[in-house]
Coordinates of C-alpha atoms (C1' of nucleotides) in Angstrom, one line a residue:
Chain U
M1 CA 92.4 96.7 125.5
S2 CA 91.4 99.3 128.1
P3 CA 89.0 102.0 127.1
R4 CA 90.8 105.1 126.0
S5 CA 90.2 108.4 127.6
Y6 CA 87.6 110.8 126.1
T7 CA 88.7 113.7 124.0
P8 CA 87.4 117.2 124.9
L9 CA 84.9 116.9 122.1
E10 CA 83.6 113.7 123.4
Q11 CA 83.3 115.1 126.9
E12 CA 81.3 117.8 125.6
R13 CA 78.8 115.2 124.1
L14 CA 78.9 113.2 127.3
R15 CA 77.8 116.3 129.2
K16 CA 74.8 116.6 126.8
I17 CA 73.8 113.1 127.5
E18 CA 73.9 113.8 131.2
Q19 CA 71.9 117.0 130.8
M20 CA 69.3 115.2 128.6
R21 CA 68.8 112.6 131.1
A22 CA 68.5 115.2 133.9
Q23 CA 65.6 116.5 131.8
G24 CA 64.0 113.0 131.7
I25 CA 64.9 112.5 128.1
E26 CA 66.5 109.1 127.1
P27 CA 69.3 109.6 124.5
Y28 CA 69.2 105.8 123.6
P29 CA 65.4 105.0 123.6
N30 CA 64.2 101.5 122.9
R31 CA 61.7 102.3 120.3
A32 CA 61.9 104.0 117.0
E33 CA 59.1 104.8 114.4
R34 CA 59.5 105.3 110.7
T35 CA 56.7 105.5 108.1
H36 CA 59.1 106.5 105.2
T37 CA 62.6 106.2 104.2
T38 CA 64.2 109.4 103.0
R39 CA 63.8 108.3 99.5
Q40 CA 60.1 107.2 100.0
A41 CA 59.3 110.5 101.6
I42 CA 60.7 112.4 98.5
E43 CA 59.0 110.0 96.0
A44 CA 55.6 110.3 97.8
F45 CA 55.9 114.0 97.8
L46 CA 56.8 114.2 94.0
E47 CA 53.9 111.9 93.3
A48 CA 51.5 114.1 95.3
E49 CA 52.8 117.2 93.6
K50 CA 51.6 115.9 90.2
Q51 CA 48.1 116.4 91.5
G52 CA 48.6 120.1 91.2
P53 CA 48.0 122.8 93.8
D54 CA 45.3 121.1 95.7
A55 CA 47.4 118.0 96.3
P56 CA 47.0 116.6 99.9
T57 CA 49.9 117.1 102.1
V58 CA 52.4 114.2 102.6
P59 CA 52.9 113.5 106.2
A60 CA 56.0 111.4 107.2
T61 CA 58.0 110.2 110.0
V62 CA 61.6 109.6 109.0
A63 CA 64.7 108.4 110.8
G64 CA 68.4 108.6 110.1
R65 CA 71.6 110.1 111.0
L66 CA 72.2 113.8 111.2
R67 CA 74.8 114.8 108.6
A68 CA 74.6 118.6 108.4
V69 CA 73.0 121.3 110.5
R70 CA 72.6 125.0 109.6
Q71 CA 71.3 127.1 112.4
M72 CA 69.8 130.4 111.3
G73 CA 68.2 131.8 114.4
K74 CA 64.5 131.0 114.4
I75 CA 65.1 128.4 111.7
T76 CA 67.4 125.4 111.5
F77 CA 68.0 123.5 108.4
A78 CA 69.5 119.9 108.7
H79 CA 70.2 117.0 106.5
I80 CA 69.6 113.4 107.7
E81 CA 70.9 110.4 105.9
D82 CA 69.6 106.8 105.9
E83 CA 70.8 103.9 103.8
H84 CA 68.8 105.1 100.8
G85 CA 69.6 108.8 100.7
R86 CA 69.4 112.1 102.2
L87 CA 66.5 114.4 103.3
Q88 CA 66.6 117.9 104.3
L89 CA 64.7 118.8 107.6
F90 CA 63.3 122.3 108.3
L91 CA 62.9 123.1 111.8
R92 CA 61.1 126.4 112.6
V93 CA 60.0 128.1 115.7
N94 CA 56.5 128.4 114.2
E95 CA 55.9 124.7 114.4
L96 CA 58.1 123.7 117.2
G97 CA 58.1 126.7 119.6
K98 CA 61.1 128.5 121.0
E99 CA 62.0 125.8 123.5
R100 CA 61.9 122.7 121.3
L101 CA 64.0 124.5 118.7
K102 CA 66.5 125.6 121.3
F103 CA 66.6 121.9 122.6
F104 CA 67.4 120.8 119.1
N105 CA 70.2 123.3 118.6
K106 CA 71.6 122.6 121.9
F107 CA 71.6 118.8 122.0
F108 CA 71.8 117.5 118.5
D109 CA 75.0 117.0 116.8
I110 CA 76.1 115.9 113.5
G111 CA 76.3 112.0 113.7
D112 CA 73.3 111.5 116.1
F113 CA 70.4 109.4 115.0
I114 CA 67.2 111.3 114.9
Q115 CA 63.5 110.6 114.3
A116 CA 61.5 113.4 112.7
Q117 CA 57.7 113.7 112.1
G118 CA 56.2 116.3 109.9
E119 CA 55.0 117.0 106.3
M120 CA 56.8 117.5 103.0
F121 CA 57.1 120.8 101.2
R122 CA 59.4 122.6 98.9
T123 CA 61.8 125.3 100.2
R124 CA 62.4 128.4 98.3
T125 CA 65.3 126.9 96.5
G126 CA 63.0 123.9 95.5
E127 CA 64.3 121.2 97.5
P128 CA 61.8 118.6 98.8
T129 CA 62.1 119.0 102.6
L130 CA 60.4 117.8 105.8
R131 CA 58.8 120.6 107.8
V132 CA 59.3 119.1 111.3
H133 CA 56.6 119.1 113.8
D134 CA 58.3 116.8 116.3
F135 CA 61.5 115.1 116.6
K136 CA 63.2 112.5 119.0
M137 CA 66.8 111.6 119.6
L138 CA 67.3 107.9 118.6
A139 CA 70.9 107.4 119.5
K140 CA 73.4 110.1 120.6
A141 CA 76.9 110.0 118.9
I142 CA 79.7 110.6 121.3
T143 CA 82.7 110.5 118.9
P144 CA 82.2 113.0 116.1
L145 CA 82.1 111.5 112.6
P146 CA 85.3 112.3 110.8
A147 CA 84.9 115.1 108.2
A148 CA 81.2 115.4 109.1
K149 CA 80.8 118.3 106.7
K150 CA 82.3 118.1 103.3
T151 CA 85.6 120.0 103.0
K152 CA 87.8 120.9 100.2
H153 CA 90.1 118.3 101.3
S154 CA 89.0 114.6 100.8
P155 CA 87.6 113.6 104.1
F156 CA 88.9 110.8 106.2
S157 CA 91.5 109.7 103.8
D158 CA 94.0 107.8 106.1
P159 CA 93.7 104.3 104.7
E160 CA 94.8 102.8 108.2
L161 CA 92.1 104.5 110.1
R162 CA 89.6 103.7 107.4
Y163 CA 90.3 100.0 107.6
R164 CA 90.7 99.9 111.4
Q165 CA 87.5 101.8 111.8
R166 CA 85.5 100.6 108.8
Y167 CA 82.2 101.5 110.4
A168 CA 83.2 105.2 110.4
D169 CA 84.5 104.8 106.7
L170 CA 81.3 103.4 105.7
A171 CA 79.3 105.9 107.7
V172 CA 80.8 108.9 105.8
H173 CA 81.6 107.3 102.4
P174 CA 78.5 106.3 100.4
E175 CA 80.8 105.2 97.6
V176 CA 82.4 102.6 100.0
R177 CA 79.0 101.3 100.9
Q178 CA 78.4 100.9 97.2
I179 CA 81.4 98.6 96.8
F180 CA 80.0 96.2 99.2
R181 CA 76.5 96.3 97.6
T182 CA 78.2 95.3 94.3
R183 CA 80.1 92.6 96.0
A184 CA 76.9 91.2 97.4
K185 CA 75.5 91.5 93.9
I186 CA 78.3 89.7 92.3
V187 CA 78.0 86.8 94.8
R188 CA 74.1 86.5 94.1
A189 CA 74.7 86.6 90.4
L190 CA 77.2 83.7 90.6
R191 CA 74.8 81.8 92.6
N192 CA 72.0 82.6 90.1
Y193 CA 74.0 81.4 87.3
L194 CA 75.3 78.2 89.0
D195 CA 71.8 77.3 90.4
A196 CA 70.3 77.8 87.0
H197 CA 72.9 75.4 85.4
G198 CA 72.1 72.5 87.8
F199 CA 74.7 73.1 90.4
L200 CA 74.2 72.1 94.1
E201 CA 75.5 74.6 96.6
V202 CA 77.2 72.8 99.4
E203 CA 79.2 73.5 102.6
T204 CA 82.3 71.5 103.3
P205 CA 84.6 71.6 106.5
I206 CA 86.6 74.7 107.3
L207 CA 88.3 72.9 110.1
Q208 CA 90.2 70.0 108.4
P209 CA 92.5 67.3 109.8
I210 CA 94.7 67.3 106.5
Y211 CA 94.8 70.5 104.5
G212 CA 95.1 70.3 100.7
G213 CA 93.9 71.4 97.3
A214 CA 96.3 74.2 97.1
A215 CA 100.0 75.0 97.9
A216 CA 99.9 77.4 100.9
R217 CA 100.8 77.4 104.4
P218 CA 97.8 76.8 106.7
F219 CA 96.7 78.3 110.0
V220 CA 96.8 75.7 112.6
T221 CA 94.4 75.2 115.5
Y222 CA 93.6 72.6 118.0
H223 CA 90.4 70.8 119.2
N224 CA 90.8 70.4 123.0
Q225 CA 88.4 67.6 123.5
L226 CA 89.4 65.4 120.5
K227 CA 93.0 66.2 121.3
Q228 CA 93.4 66.9 117.6
Q229 CA 95.4 69.3 115.5
L230 CA 93.3 71.0 112.8
Y231 CA 93.9 73.2 110.0
L232 CA 91.8 76.1 108.6
R233 CA 91.1 75.1 105.0
I234 CA 93.3 76.5 102.2
S235 CA 90.9 75.4 99.5
F236 CA 87.6 73.3 99.2
E237 CA 88.9 71.1 96.4
L238 CA 89.4 67.7 97.9
Y239 CA 86.1 67.8 99.8
L240 CA 84.1 68.9 96.7
K241 CA 85.5 66.3 94.5
R242 CA 84.8 63.7 97.2
L243 CA 81.1 64.7 96.5
L244 CA 81.5 63.7 92.8
V245 CA 82.3 60.3 94.1
G246 CA 79.1 60.5 96.0
M247 CA 77.1 61.0 92.9
F248 CA 76.5 64.7 92.9
E249 CA 77.4 65.7 89.4
R250 CA 77.7 69.5 89.8
V251 CA 78.5 71.2 93.1
Y252 CA 79.9 74.4 94.2
E253 CA 80.8 76.3 97.2
I254 CA 81.3 80.0 98.0
G255 CA 83.1 80.5 101.2
R256 CA 86.2 81.6 103.1
D257 CA 89.8 80.2 102.6
F258 CA 92.7 80.8 104.9
R259 CA 96.3 81.1 104.0
N260 CA 99.1 82.0 106.4
E261 CA 101.1 84.0 104.0
G262 CA 102.0 87.5 103.2
I263 CA 99.6 90.3 102.8
S264 CA 99.6 92.5 99.7
F265 CA 97.4 94.6 97.6
K266 CA 95.9 91.4 96.2
H267 CA 96.4 89.0 99.2
N268 CA 94.4 88.8 102.5
P269 CA 95.0 86.0 104.9
E270 CA 91.3 85.1 104.6
F271 CA 89.6 85.5 101.3
T272 CA 86.5 84.5 99.6
Q273 CA 86.6 81.7 97.0
L274 CA 84.3 80.1 94.5
E275 CA 85.0 76.6 93.5
F276 CA 82.8 74.4 91.4
Y277 CA 83.3 70.8 89.9
M278 CA 81.4 69.5 86.8
A279 CA 81.2 65.7 86.0
Y280 CA 81.9 64.8 82.4
A281 CA 83.6 68.2 81.7
D282 CA 87.3 68.9 80.9
Y283 CA 89.2 72.0 81.1
F284 CA 88.1 73.4 77.7
T285 CA 84.4 72.8 78.7
V286 CA 85.2 74.8 81.9
M287 CA 86.6 77.6 79.9
D288 CA 83.6 78.0 77.8
F289 CA 81.5 77.8 80.9
V290 CA 83.5 80.3 82.9
E291 CA 83.4 82.7 79.9
D292 CA 79.6 82.6 79.8
M293 CA 79.3 82.7 83.6
L294 CA 81.3 85.8 83.9
R295 CA 79.5 87.5 81.1
S296 CA 76.2 86.8 82.8
V297 CA 77.5 88.0 86.3
A298 CA 78.8 91.2 84.5
Q299 CA 75.6 91.7 82.7
E300 CA 73.5 91.3 85.9
V301 CA 75.8 93.4 88.2
L302 CA 77.2 95.9 85.8
G303 CA 74.5 96.0 83.1
G304 CA 77.0 95.4 80.4
L305 CA 80.1 93.6 79.4
Q306 CA 82.5 96.4 79.6
F307 CA 84.0 98.0 82.6
S308 CA 87.0 100.1 83.3
Y309 CA 89.7 99.0 85.5
Q310 CA 92.6 101.2 86.7
G311 CA 92.6 103.2 83.5
H312 CA 92.0 100.1 81.1
T313 CA 88.7 99.3 79.5
I314 CA 88.1 95.5 80.0
D315 CA 85.8 93.9 77.4
L316 CA 84.2 90.6 78.2
A317 CA 82.3 90.4 75.0
P318 CA 84.8 89.1 72.3
R319 CA 85.9 85.5 72.6
W320 CA 88.5 85.4 75.4
K321 CA 92.1 85.0 74.3
R322 CA 93.5 81.4 74.8
I323 CA 97.1 80.8 74.8
T324 CA 99.3 78.0 75.9
M325 CA 101.8 78.7 78.8
R326 CA 104.6 77.8 76.3
D327 CA 103.5 80.4 73.8
A328 CA 102.8 83.1 76.4
L329 CA 106.3 82.7 77.7
L330 CA 107.7 82.6 74.3
E331 CA 106.0 85.8 73.4
A332 CA 107.0 87.5 76.6
T333 CA 110.7 86.3 76.9
G334 CA 111.7 84.8 73.6
I335 CA 112.5 81.6 75.5
D336 CA 110.8 78.4 74.3
I337 CA 110.4 76.2 77.4
Q338 CA 110.3 73.1 75.3
Q339 CA 113.9 73.7 74.3
H340 CA 115.0 74.1 78.1
R341 CA 113.3 71.1 79.8
T342 CA 115.3 71.2 83.0
L343 CA 115.7 73.7 85.9
E344 CA 119.4 74.2 85.0
A345 CA 118.8 74.8 81.3
L346 CA 116.0 77.3 81.9
N347 CA 118.0 79.2 84.5
T348 CA 120.8 79.5 82.0
A349 CA 118.5 80.6 79.3
L350 CA 117.1 83.3 81.6
R351 CA 120.5 84.5 82.6
E352 CA 121.6 84.8 79.0
Q353 CA 118.5 87.0 78.5
G354 CA 119.8 89.3 81.3
H355 CA 117.3 88.2 83.9
Q356 CA 118.1 87.1 87.5
P357 CA 115.8 84.3 88.3
P358 CA 115.3 83.5 92.0
P359 CA 116.3 80.1 93.2
K360 CA 113.5 77.7 92.6
P361 CA 113.3 74.0 93.6
S362 CA 111.9 72.8 90.3
W363 CA 111.4 73.5 86.5
G364 CA 107.7 73.9 87.0
K365 CA 108.1 76.5 89.8
L366 CA 110.5 78.5 87.8
L367 CA 108.0 78.5 84.9
D368 CA 105.3 79.9 87.3
W369 CA 107.7 82.6 88.4
M370 CA 108.3 83.5 84.8
L371 CA 104.6 83.5 84.2
S372 CA 103.9 85.9 87.1
T373 CA 106.9 88.1 86.4
F374 CA 106.7 88.6 82.6
V375 CA 103.2 87.6 81.5
E376 CA 100.6 88.2 84.2
P377 CA 101.0 92.0 84.5
N378 CA 100.3 92.4 80.9
L379 CA 97.2 90.3 80.7
I380 CA 94.6 93.0 81.1
Q381 CA 91.9 91.6 78.9
P382 CA 90.5 88.2 79.9
T383 CA 92.9 85.6 78.9
F384 CA 93.2 81.8 79.5
V385 CA 96.7 80.6 79.8
Y386 CA 96.7 76.8 79.7
D387 CA 98.8 73.7 79.7
Y388 CA 100.9 73.8 82.9
P389 CA 103.9 71.6 84.1
R390 CA 103.0 68.7 86.0
D391 CA 105.1 69.1 89.2
I392 CA 103.2 72.3 90.2
S393 CA 99.8 70.8 89.5
P394 CA 99.5 67.5 91.5
L395 CA 95.6 67.3 91.2
A396 CA 95.4 67.9 87.4
K397 CA 95.2 65.2 84.7
S398 CA 98.1 64.9 82.4
K399 CA 97.7 65.6 78.7
P400 CA 97.4 62.5 76.6
G401 CA 100.8 61.7 75.1
D402 CA 102.5 64.5 77.2
P403 CA 102.9 63.2 80.8
Q404 CA 104.9 66.3 81.9
T405 CA 102.1 68.7 81.0
V406 CA 98.8 68.8 82.5
E407 CA 95.4 70.0 81.4
R408 CA 95.2 73.2 83.5
F409 CA 94.4 76.8 82.9
E410 CA 94.6 80.0 84.8
L411 CA 92.3 83.0 84.0
F412 CA 93.9 86.4 84.1
M413 CA 92.2 89.7 84.0
G414 CA 93.4 93.2 84.9
G415 CA 97.0 92.0 85.3
M416 CA 95.9 89.6 88.0
E417 CA 95.2 85.9 88.3
L418 CA 91.5 85.5 88.7
G419 CA 90.8 81.8 88.4
N420 CA 92.4 78.4 88.0
A421 CA 90.9 75.1 86.6
F422 CA 91.9 71.6 85.6
T423 CA 90.7 68.5 84.0
E424 CA 90.7 67.0 87.4
L425 CA 92.8 63.9 88.0
N426 CA 90.5 61.1 88.8
D427 CA 93.0 58.1 88.5
P428 CA 93.6 57.1 92.1
L429 CA 96.9 55.4 91.2
D430 CA 98.2 58.4 89.4
Q431 CA 97.0 60.6 92.2
E432 CA 98.8 58.5 94.7
A433 CA 102.0 58.7 92.7
R434 CA 101.7 62.5 92.5
F435 CA 101.4 62.8 96.2
L436 CA 104.6 60.7 96.5
E437 CA 106.4 62.9 94.0
Q438 CA 105.5 65.8 96.0
G439 CA 107.1 64.3 98.9
R440 CA 110.3 63.7 97.0
T441 CA 110.5 67.0 95.2
Y442 CA 109.8 69.3 98.2
A443 CA 111.3 69.3 101.7
A444 CA 108.9 68.1 104.5
D445 CA 108.3 71.6 105.6
D446 CA 107.8 73.1 102.2
E447 CA 104.3 74.6 102.0
E448 CA 104.3 73.8 98.2
R449 CA 104.2 70.1 99.2
H450 CA 100.8 68.4 99.1
P451 CA 100.4 66.2 102.1
L452 CA 99.2 62.7 101.3
D453 CA 95.4 62.6 102.0
E454 CA 94.8 58.9 102.4
D455 CA 90.9 59.4 102.7
Y456 CA 90.9 61.4 99.5
L457 CA 92.6 58.5 97.8
Q458 CA 90.1 56.0 99.2
A459 CA 87.2 58.1 97.9
M460 CA 88.8 58.2 94.4
R461 CA 89.3 54.4 94.5
Y462 CA 85.5 53.9 94.7
G463 CA 85.5 55.7 91.3
M464 CA 85.4 59.4 90.5
P465 CA 83.7 60.5 87.2
P466 CA 85.9 62.6 84.9
N467 CA 85.3 66.2 85.7
G468 CA 86.5 69.7 85.3
G469 CA 86.9 72.0 88.2
F470 CA 87.3 75.7 88.7
G471 CA 88.3 78.2 91.4
M472 CA 88.0 82.0 91.5
G473 CA 88.8 84.6 93.9
I474 CA 85.6 86.6 94.7
D475 CA 87.5 89.5 96.2
R476 CA 89.6 89.9 93.0
L477 CA 86.5 89.7 90.8
T478 CA 85.0 92.5 93.0
M479 CA 88.2 94.5 92.7
L480 CA 87.7 94.3 88.9
F481 CA 84.1 95.1 88.8
T482 CA 84.5 98.0 91.3
D483 CA 87.8 99.4 89.9
Q484 CA 89.7 99.0 93.1
H485 CA 93.4 98.6 93.1
S486 CA 93.5 97.1 96.6
I487 CA 91.9 93.9 97.9
R488 CA 91.4 95.8 101.2
E489 CA 89.0 98.0 99.5
V490 CA 86.6 95.1 98.9
I491 CA 87.0 93.3 102.2
L492 CA 85.0 94.9 105.0
F493 CA 87.4 94.2 107.7
P494 CA 90.8 93.5 106.2
H495 CA 93.6 92.2 108.4
L496 CA 96.0 94.8 109.7
R497 CA 98.9 94.3 112.1
S498 CA 97.7 94.8 115.6
K499 CA 99.0 98.0 117.2
A500 CA 101.1 97.5 120.3
D501 CA 98.7 99.1 122.7
D502 CA 95.8 96.9 121.8
A503 CA 97.6 93.6 121.5
Q504 CA 95.4 90.7 122.7
P505 CA 96.6 88.5 125.5
Q506 CA 98.2 85.5 124.2
R507 CA 96.1 82.3 124.3
A508 CA 97.7 79.0 124.7
A509 CA 95.9 77.3 121.9
S510 CA 98.2 76.1 119.2
S511 CA 101.7 76.1 118.2
P512 CA 102.7 77.9 115.0
P513 CA 103.3 75.7 112.0
E514 CA 106.8 75.0 111.0
D515 CA 108.3 78.1 109.7
A516 CA 109.0 78.0 106.1
D517 CA 110.5 81.1 104.4
A518 CA 107.9 83.5 103.6
D519 CA 107.5 84.4 99.9
T520 CA 104.2 85.8 98.7
T521 CA 104.9 85.1 95.1
R522 CA 104.9 81.3 95.6
T523 CA 103.2 79.3 93.2
S524 CA 100.1 77.6 94.4
E525 CA 98.2 74.7 93.2
K526 CA 94.5 75.6 93.0
E527 CA 93.5 79.2 93.3
R528 CA 96.8 80.9 94.1
L529 CA 94.9 84.1 95.1
Chain J
rG1 C1' 112.2 89.8 103.2
rG2 C1' 114.4 94.5 100.4
rG3 C1' 113.8 99.8 98.7
rC4 C1' 111.3 104.4 98.9
rG5 C1' 107.8 107.4 101.3
rC6 C1' 104.3 109.0 105.3
rA7 C1' 103.0 109.8 110.7
rU8 C1' 101.7 117.5 113.5
rA9 C1' 94.4 119.6 116.9
rG10 C1' 88.5 115.3 116.3
rC11 C1' 89.1 115.5 110.2
rU12 C1' 92.2 117.6 106.1
rC13 C1' 96.7 119.9 105.9
rA14 C1' 100.8 124.2 106.8
rA15 C1' 105.2 125.6 109.5
rU16 C1' 114.4 127.9 106.1
rG17 C1' 117.2 124.2 112.5
rG18 C1' 114.8 129.9 115.8
rA19 C1' 107.5 131.9 119.2
rA20 C1' 103.5 125.2 116.9
rG21 C1' 99.4 127.5 112.7
rA22 C1' 95.1 127.5 109.0
rG23 C1' 90.3 125.6 107.3
rC24 C1' 86.5 122.5 108.9
rA25 C1' 84.3 120.5 113.6
rG26 C1' 83.7 122.1 118.8
rC27 C1' 82.1 126.0 122.5
rG28 C1' 79.6 131.3 123.3
rG29 C1' 76.8 134.8 120.6
rC30 C1' 73.8 137.2 116.1
rC31 C1' 70.6 135.6 112.2
rU32 C1' 62.9 133.1 109.7
rU33 C1' 64.6 129.6 103.2
rU34 C1' 69.9 127.4 104.1
rU35 C1' 72.9 123.8 100.9
rA36 C1' 80.8 123.7 102.6
rA37 C1' 75.2 128.9 105.0
rG38 C1' 77.2 133.8 106.7
rC39 C1' 79.2 137.2 110.6
rC40 C1' 81.6 138.2 115.6
rG41 C1' 84.2 135.9 119.6
rU42 C1' 86.8 131.6 121.6
rU43 C1' 88.7 126.5 123.3
rG44 C1' 91.8 122.7 121.6
rG45 C1' 98.9 120.0 120.9
rU46 C1' 103.6 114.9 125.1
rU47 C1' 104.4 117.1 116.7
rG48 C1' 103.6 108.1 116.7
rC49 C1' 107.4 105.9 120.5
rA50 C1' 112.6 105.9 122.4
rG51 C1' 117.3 107.8 122.1
rG52 C1' 121.2 111.1 119.8
rU53 C1' 123.4 115.8 117.5
rU54 C1' 122.7 121.1 118.6
rC55 C1' 122.8 127.2 122.3
rG56 C1' 118.0 125.7 120.2
rA57 C1' 114.7 119.8 116.8
rG58 C1' 107.9 119.2 114.2
rU59 C1' 112.4 119.9 110.9
rC60 C1' 118.9 116.7 111.2
rC61 C1' 120.8 111.4 112.8
rU62 C1' 119.8 106.2 114.9
rG63 C1' 116.4 102.6 116.4
rC64 C1' 111.4 101.0 117.1
rU65 C1' 105.9 100.9 115.8
rG66 C1' 102.0 101.4 112.3
rC67 C1' 100.5 102.6 107.3
rG68 C1' 101.2 103.3 101.9
rC69 C1' 103.7 102.6 97.2
rC70 C1' 107.2 99.7 94.5
rC71 C1' 110.3 95.2 94.2
rA72 C1' 111.2 90.0 95.5

RNA sequence: GGGCGCAUAGCUCAAUGGAAGAGCAGCGGCCUUUUAAGCCGUUGGUUGCAGGUUCGAGUCCUGCUGCGCCCA
């Protein structure tokens, strides 16, 4: 991408840079000083004020970005902003002299980084303010910040530009910065909880020779020296469960998954996932644990168990609703899936109800379509839907006495799938049979198919303790806790289609995977997120 | 993948098929307590891209690109 040409506004600022350098002033100096953040300066001043009229002055050197400038002849007011807040600067000819004030007015623009030294006082209107004795340019901005001053219209509202230039979005929108602080708190709270419950945090491969643990199309890449095709992981599951074989009893990983699929308000090609596995737990144990974990996270991050999401009040306090998939579908559609145990029968029943089910390769996949179409959007309060069909859950253990149903639940909240869990299949013979079933049910290029991972079977043959596992989308949890409708609002740099004029040169690295038909509502195995 | 919608100055937005505008920002000036400061003056446009209809297109039509919403 070649550098674009400068706009007239930018050319004006480039001229200022030249003129400053001509005066021997470096607009991008190497050193900066700061004794107080804006917040510390104000707090120190308020503290000193308590000592009455004889309080000592509060000297301070602050640094930040100019966000507003009001020139009034021999006085200039300005506001600087740092990460912690804003502070008004008071620049007066009395302290600075005519030349310095003129220099400020001429060369400093909104968006520039500035260092200012002086002492705190109150203006006539009562605002704690720094009376500036000296100042220094720390970094000159060439491109004007969008909507540098507040206007009646909402500033910088074009979502495309906001995502493409997230740095500018963050620079002018403190509320956007707050979302990402909350996101960090959520991750920290999850770690705190899991660490306190005896879990070991681990890191497993992102580049994998065989992808698995979910039903999704992978990104493919290639290691040149090994001459080996590799996949970016679509889940952590198979590696984390190998660790249970290795005698870690409780493990978790928080990291990035990659799925080469559609993009929507709740899908990004790379997203952040939590998965944990607990030896000697089953899916009901995991339900209890997840309920407690997310209450703990909410308490730590939000300070309470209620929050509002898209006009709803979600309450984590009451015991979360638990309903079987069969009952959930019966309630929502009037169809009892136990009375329609084949794909054909279920399709017929749906059509009799006036629905038009899309073609699906199996009974289980049709059930999942029904769930996401008729049930999921209405599950606002936290709800566990459990007992899933076997053919879409090849890593979950069957229910005793009901081999076609597996011990699996999905957690829904705010009308979205948030998490997914099983009593994990630990029988290597059954697991092998499941992989083979997958091969029969789905075409070789169907992304729903789980490729047979012989090394995973080998691990299981050594003996894997019974265990329960759970996966959850951190992005979606952040959407809930920050009341954001779009996943792009909680991902710093979401993927957008590249614009024609900044297309990157093609690199001869890998061939694209076989092209299955795109369908973003596909069922996935673990963490369809 | 389908439907609907949006794309005009740096930002936010106007403009019945008939002279491309406003506010903010910028630039020049006035102003010693402002808070979206105020006042005077002023610069700034290949109306996303490519075609078409028309005496005339920001506006109507077709295609493309990007984004949003809804659906699958």
